Amino acid sequence: MPYDIANLEDFILFNPKTGQEINIDIFKHKVASSGWEKAYTKVVAQYISCAGEQASKLLSWMIINRTGQNIITGSQASIAEEAGVGLTLLKAVFKKLIAANLLKKKGSSIYMLSPDMIRTGHNKKGLLLLHTWDNL
């Protein structure tokens, strides 16, 4: 039976270790006249695998609440509170993401998500984000 590759409702994503279904809303992409937003599923899955199931709420929050420059701002405590997760879990997830080169600390209470995973805007903006990332 043919399926629409752009319609994510045709798919179900499972954690291969636990069999638990993973919410695919964060994998959706949208195109608008002002630019594009695209999620690279292999890297998004790598984000999720760095944390395990307990942190999928945090990872989703990070992806949804990033700026157009892939920036997340706030102290670790405030991010944990806003995401609805514990500070200990957040610190463990951030440590794993940084070790996997998926998150970098840009400054005090400023973090940048890898533009290899998700970025918004025109191609020139994407290249600028990659340049910024490479120089952190």
PDB file of C-alpha atoms in Angstrom:
ATOM      1  CA  MET A   1       0.000   0.000   0.000  1.00  0.00           C
ATOM      2  CA  PRO A   2       1.553   3.336  -1.002  1.00  0.00           C
ATOM      3  CA  TYR A   3       2.094   5.935   1.685  1.00  0.00           C
ATOM      4  CA  ASP A   4       2.771   9.655   1.756  1.00  0.00           C
ATOM      5  CA  ILE A   5       6.360  10.147   2.923  1.00  0.00           C
ATOM      6  CA  ALA A   6       5.497  13.694   4.032  1.00  0.00           C
ATOM      7  CA  ASN A   7       2.610  12.512   6.233  1.00  0.00           C
ATOM      8  CA  LEU A   8       4.117  11.421   9.532  1.00  0.00           C
ATOM      9  CA  GLU A   9       0.791  10.041  10.721  1.00  0.00           C
ATOM     10  CA  ASP A  10       1.554   7.111   8.380  1.00  0.00           C
ATOM     11  CA  PHE A  11       4.453   6.119  10.668  1.00  0.00           C
ATOM     12  CA  ILE A  12       5.024   4.923  14.212  1.00  0.00           C
ATOM     13  CA  LEU A  13       8.471   5.192  15.799  1.00  0.00           C
ATOM     14  CA  PHE A  14       9.474   2.711  18.499  1.00  0.00           C
ATOM     15  CA  ASN A  15      12.402   2.455  20.874  1.00  0.00           C
ATOM     16  CA  PRO A  16      14.035  -0.808  19.742  1.00  0.00           C
ATOM     17  CA  LYS A  17      15.184  -1.708  23.264  1.00  0.00           C
ATOM     18  CA  THR A  18      11.886  -1.221  25.079  1.00  0.00           C
ATOM     19  CA  GLY A  19       9.282  -1.300  22.332  1.00  0.00           C
ATOM     20  CA  GLN A  20       7.844   1.968  23.670  1.00  0.00           C
ATOM     21  CA  GLU A  21       6.330   4.293  21.069  1.00  0.00           C
ATOM     22  CA  ILE A  22       8.165   7.612  20.675  1.00  0.00           C
ATOM     23  CA  ASN A  23       6.194  10.773  19.913  1.00  0.00           C
ATOM     24  CA  ILE A  24       7.096  11.850  16.380  1.00  0.00           C
ATOM     25  CA  ASP A  25       5.670  15.373  16.560  1.00  0.00           C
ATOM     26  CA  ILE A  26       9.214  16.710  16.938  1.00  0.00           C
ATOM     27  CA  PHE A  27      10.183  15.129  13.614  1.00  0.00           C
ATOM     28  CA  LYS A  28       7.705  17.185  11.628  1.00  0.00           C
ATOM     29  CA  HIS A  29       9.004  19.840   9.328  1.00  0.00           C
ATOM     30  CA  LYS A  30       7.263  22.794   7.902  1.00  0.00           C
ATOM     31  CA  VAL A  31       7.973  25.071   5.009  1.00  0.00           C
ATOM     32  CA  ALA A  32       6.887  28.686   4.960  1.00  0.00           C
ATOM     33  CA  SER A  33       7.572  31.690   2.765  1.00  0.00           C
ATOM     34  CA  SER A  34      10.039  32.941   5.376  1.00  0.00           C
ATOM     35  CA  GLY A  35      12.215  29.831   5.233  1.00  0.00           C
ATOM     36  CA  TRP A  36      12.312  26.216   6.310  1.00  0.00           C
ATOM     37  CA  GLU A  37      12.520  24.117   9.403  1.00  0.00           C
ATOM     38  CA  LYS A  38      13.833  20.627   9.115  1.00  0.00           C
ATOM     39  CA  ALA A  39      14.650  17.916  11.611  1.00  0.00           C
ATOM     40  CA  TYR A  40      17.242  15.328  10.652  1.00  0.00           C
ATOM     41  CA  THR A  41      15.769  12.205  12.169  1.00  0.00           C
ATOM     42  CA  LYS A  42      19.017  10.263  12.623  1.00  0.00           C
ATOM     43  CA  VAL A  43      20.478  13.070  14.708  1.00  0.00           C
ATOM     44  CA  VAL A  44      17.197  13.649  16.583  1.00  0.00           C
ATOM     45  CA  ALA A  45      17.248   9.957  17.432  1.00  0.00           C
ATOM     46  CA  GLN A  46      20.843  10.388  18.620  1.00  0.00           C
ATOM     47  CA  TYR A  47      19.642  13.208  20.908  1.00  0.00           C
ATOM     48  CA  ILE A  48      16.989  10.917  22.335  1.00  0.00           C
ATOM     49  CA  SER A  49      19.377   7.980  22.730  1.00  0.00           C
ATOM     50  CA  CYS A  50      21.759  10.134  24.753  1.00  0.00           C
ATOM     51  CA  ALA A  51      19.163  10.479  27.455  1.00  0.00           C
ATOM     52  CA  GLY A  52      16.901   7.457  27.358  1.00  0.00           C
ATOM     53  CA  GLU A  53      13.164   7.531  27.727  1.00  0.00           C
ATOM     54  CA  GLN A  54      13.086   9.532  30.974  1.00  0.00           C
ATOM     55  CA  ALA A  55      14.535  12.574  29.255  1.00  0.00           C
ATOM     56  CA  SER A  56      12.477  12.626  26.066  1.00  0.00           C
ATOM     57  CA  LYS A  57      10.369  15.361  27.689  1.00  0.00           C
ATOM     58  CA  LEU A  58      13.502  17.504  28.170  1.00  0.00           C
ATOM     59  CA  LEU A  59      14.772  16.851  24.651  1.00  0.00           C
ATOM     60  CA  SER A  60      11.418  17.749  23.138  1.00  0.00           C
ATOM     61  CA  TRP A  61      11.350  20.934  25.226  1.00  0.00           C
ATOM     62  CA  MET A  62      14.844  21.848  24.003  1.00  0.00           C
ATOM     63  CA  ILE A  63      13.909  21.383  20.348  1.00  0.00           C
ATOM     64  CA  ILE A  64      10.607  23.245  20.654  1.00  0.00           C
ATOM     65  CA  ASN A  65      11.964  26.139  22.752  1.00  0.00           C
ATOM     66  CA  ARG A  66      15.209  26.841  20.903  1.00  0.00           C
ATOM     67  CA  THR A  67      15.562  30.187  19.149  1.00  0.00           C
ATOM     68  CA  GLY A  68      15.994  30.533  15.391  1.00  0.00           C
ATOM     69  CA  GLN A  69      19.725  30.409  16.085  1.00  0.00           C
ATOM     70  CA  ASN A  70      19.399  27.060  17.926  1.00  0.00           C
ATOM     71  CA  ILE A  71      20.017  28.787  21.253  1.00  0.00           C
ATOM     72  CA  ILE A  72      18.559  27.779  24.602  1.00  0.00           C
ATOM     73  CA  THR A  73      18.992  30.285  27.392  1.00  0.00           C
ATOM     74  CA  GLY A  74      18.597  29.946  31.106  1.00  0.00           C
ATOM     75  CA  SER A  75      20.324  28.406  34.055  1.00  0.00           C
ATOM     76  CA  GLN A  76      20.243  24.637  34.206  1.00  0.00           C
ATOM     77  CA  ALA A  77      17.849  24.915  37.146  1.00  0.00           C
ATOM     78  CA  SER A  78      15.439  27.188  35.250  1.00  0.00           C
ATOM     79  CA  ILE A  79      15.565  24.996  32.130  1.00  0.00           C
ATOM     80  CA  ALA A  80      14.872  21.896  34.231  1.00  0.00           C
ATOM     81  CA  GLU A  81      11.931  23.631  35.909  1.00  0.00           C
ATOM     82  CA  GLU A  82      10.464  24.891  32.611  1.00  0.00           C
ATOM     83  CA  ALA A  83      10.886  21.471  30.993  1.00  0.00           C
ATOM     84  CA  GLY A  84       9.342  19.748  34.007  1.00  0.00           C
ATOM     85  CA  VAL A  85      12.325  17.505  34.768  1.00  0.00           C
ATOM     86  CA  GLY A  86      14.749  17.175  37.640  1.00  0.00           C
ATOM     87  CA  LEU A  87      18.017  19.105  37.730  1.00  0.00           C
ATOM     88  CA  THR A  88      20.059  15.910  38.190  1.00  0.00           C
ATOM     89  CA  LEU A  89      18.531  14.439  35.032  1.00  0.00           C
ATOM     90  CA  LEU A  90      19.138  17.656  33.083  1.00  0.00           C
ATOM     91  CA  LYS A  91      22.798  17.730  34.118  1.00  0.00           C
ATOM     92  CA  ALA A  92      23.270  14.102  33.047  1.00  0.00           C
ATOM     93  CA  VAL A  93      21.566  14.704  29.683  1.00  0.00           C
ATOM     94  CA  PHE A  94      23.553  17.898  29.011  1.00  0.00           C
ATOM     95  CA  LYS A  95      26.795  16.066  29.854  1.00  0.00           C
ATOM     96  CA  LYS A  96      25.952  13.283  27.362  1.00  0.00           C
ATOM     97  CA  LEU A  97      24.832  15.727  24.658  1.00  0.00           C
ATOM     98  CA  ILE A  98      28.017  17.761  25.038  1.00  0.00           C
ATOM     99  CA  ALA A  99      30.142  14.593  24.909  1.00  0.00           C
ATOM    100  CA  ALA A 100      28.304  13.545  21.714  1.00  0.00           C
ATOM    101  CA  ASN A 101      28.904  17.019  20.199  1.00  0.00           C
ATOM    102  CA  LEU A 102      25.162  17.672  20.017  1.00  0.00           C
ATOM    103  CA  LEU A 103      25.126  20.582  22.477  1.00  0.00           C
ATOM    104  CA  LYS A 104      27.698  23.262  23.214  1.00  0.00           C
ATOM    105  CA  LYS A 105      27.869  25.876  25.935  1.00  0.00           C
ATOM    106  CA  LYS A 106      28.114  29.255  24.235  1.00  0.00           C
ATOM    107  CA  GLY A 107      28.287  31.393  27.355  1.00  0.00           C
ATOM    108  CA  SER A 108      26.907  31.712  30.839  1.00  0.00           C
ATOM    109  CA  SER A 109      23.448  30.119  30.728  1.00  0.00           C
ATOM    110  CA  ILE A 110      23.579  29.985  26.904  1.00  0.00           C
ATOM    111  CA  TYR A 111      23.580  26.667  25.043  1.00  0.00           C
ATOM    112  CA  MET A 112      23.496  25.890  21.339  1.00  0.00           C
ATOM    113  CA  LEU A 113      21.952  22.792  19.778  1.00  0.00           C
ATOM    114  CA  SER A 114      23.857  21.282  16.886  1.00  0.00           C
ATOM    115  CA  PRO A 115      22.677  22.731  13.566  1.00  0.00           C
ATOM    116  CA  ASP A 116      23.415  19.303  12.090  1.00  0.00           C
ATOM    117  CA  MET A 117      20.263  18.178  13.893  1.00  0.00           C
ATOM    118  CA  ILE A 118      17.809  21.014  13.359  1.00  0.00           C
ATOM    119  CA  ARG A 119      17.916  24.531  12.034  1.00  0.00           C
ATOM    120  CA  THR A 120      15.479  27.127  10.760  1.00  0.00           C
ATOM    121  CA  GLY A 121      15.799  29.669   7.990  1.00  0.00           C
ATOM    122  CA  HIS A 122      17.245  30.097   4.559  1.00  0.00           C
ATOM    123  CA  ASN A 123      20.340  28.277   3.295  1.00  0.00           C
ATOM    124  CA  LYS A 124      22.572  31.264   4.070  1.00  0.00           C
ATOM    125  CA  LYS A 125      21.324  31.276   7.658  1.00  0.00           C
ATOM    126  CA  GLY A 126      21.963  27.532   7.884  1.00  0.00           C
ATOM    127  CA  LEU A 127      25.549  28.047   6.734  1.00  0.00           C
ATOM    128  CA  LEU A 128      25.986  30.819   9.307  1.00  0.00           C
ATOM    129  CA  LEU A 129      24.700  28.523  12.082  1.00  0.00           C
ATOM    130  CA  LEU A 130      27.117  25.782  10.989  1.00  0.00           C
ATOM    131  CA  HIS A 131      29.973  28.320  11.007  1.00  0.00           C
ATOM    132  CA  THR A 132      28.977  29.542  14.481  1.00  0.00           C
ATOM    133  CA  TRP A 133      28.785  25.961  15.739  1.00  0.00           C
ATOM    134  CA  ASP A 134      32.181  25.041  14.301  1.00  0.00           C
ATOM    135  CA  ASN A 135      33.791  28.048  16.009  1.00  0.00           C
ATOM    136  CA  LEU A 136      32.428  27.459  19.527  1.00  0.00           C
TER     137      LEU A 136
END
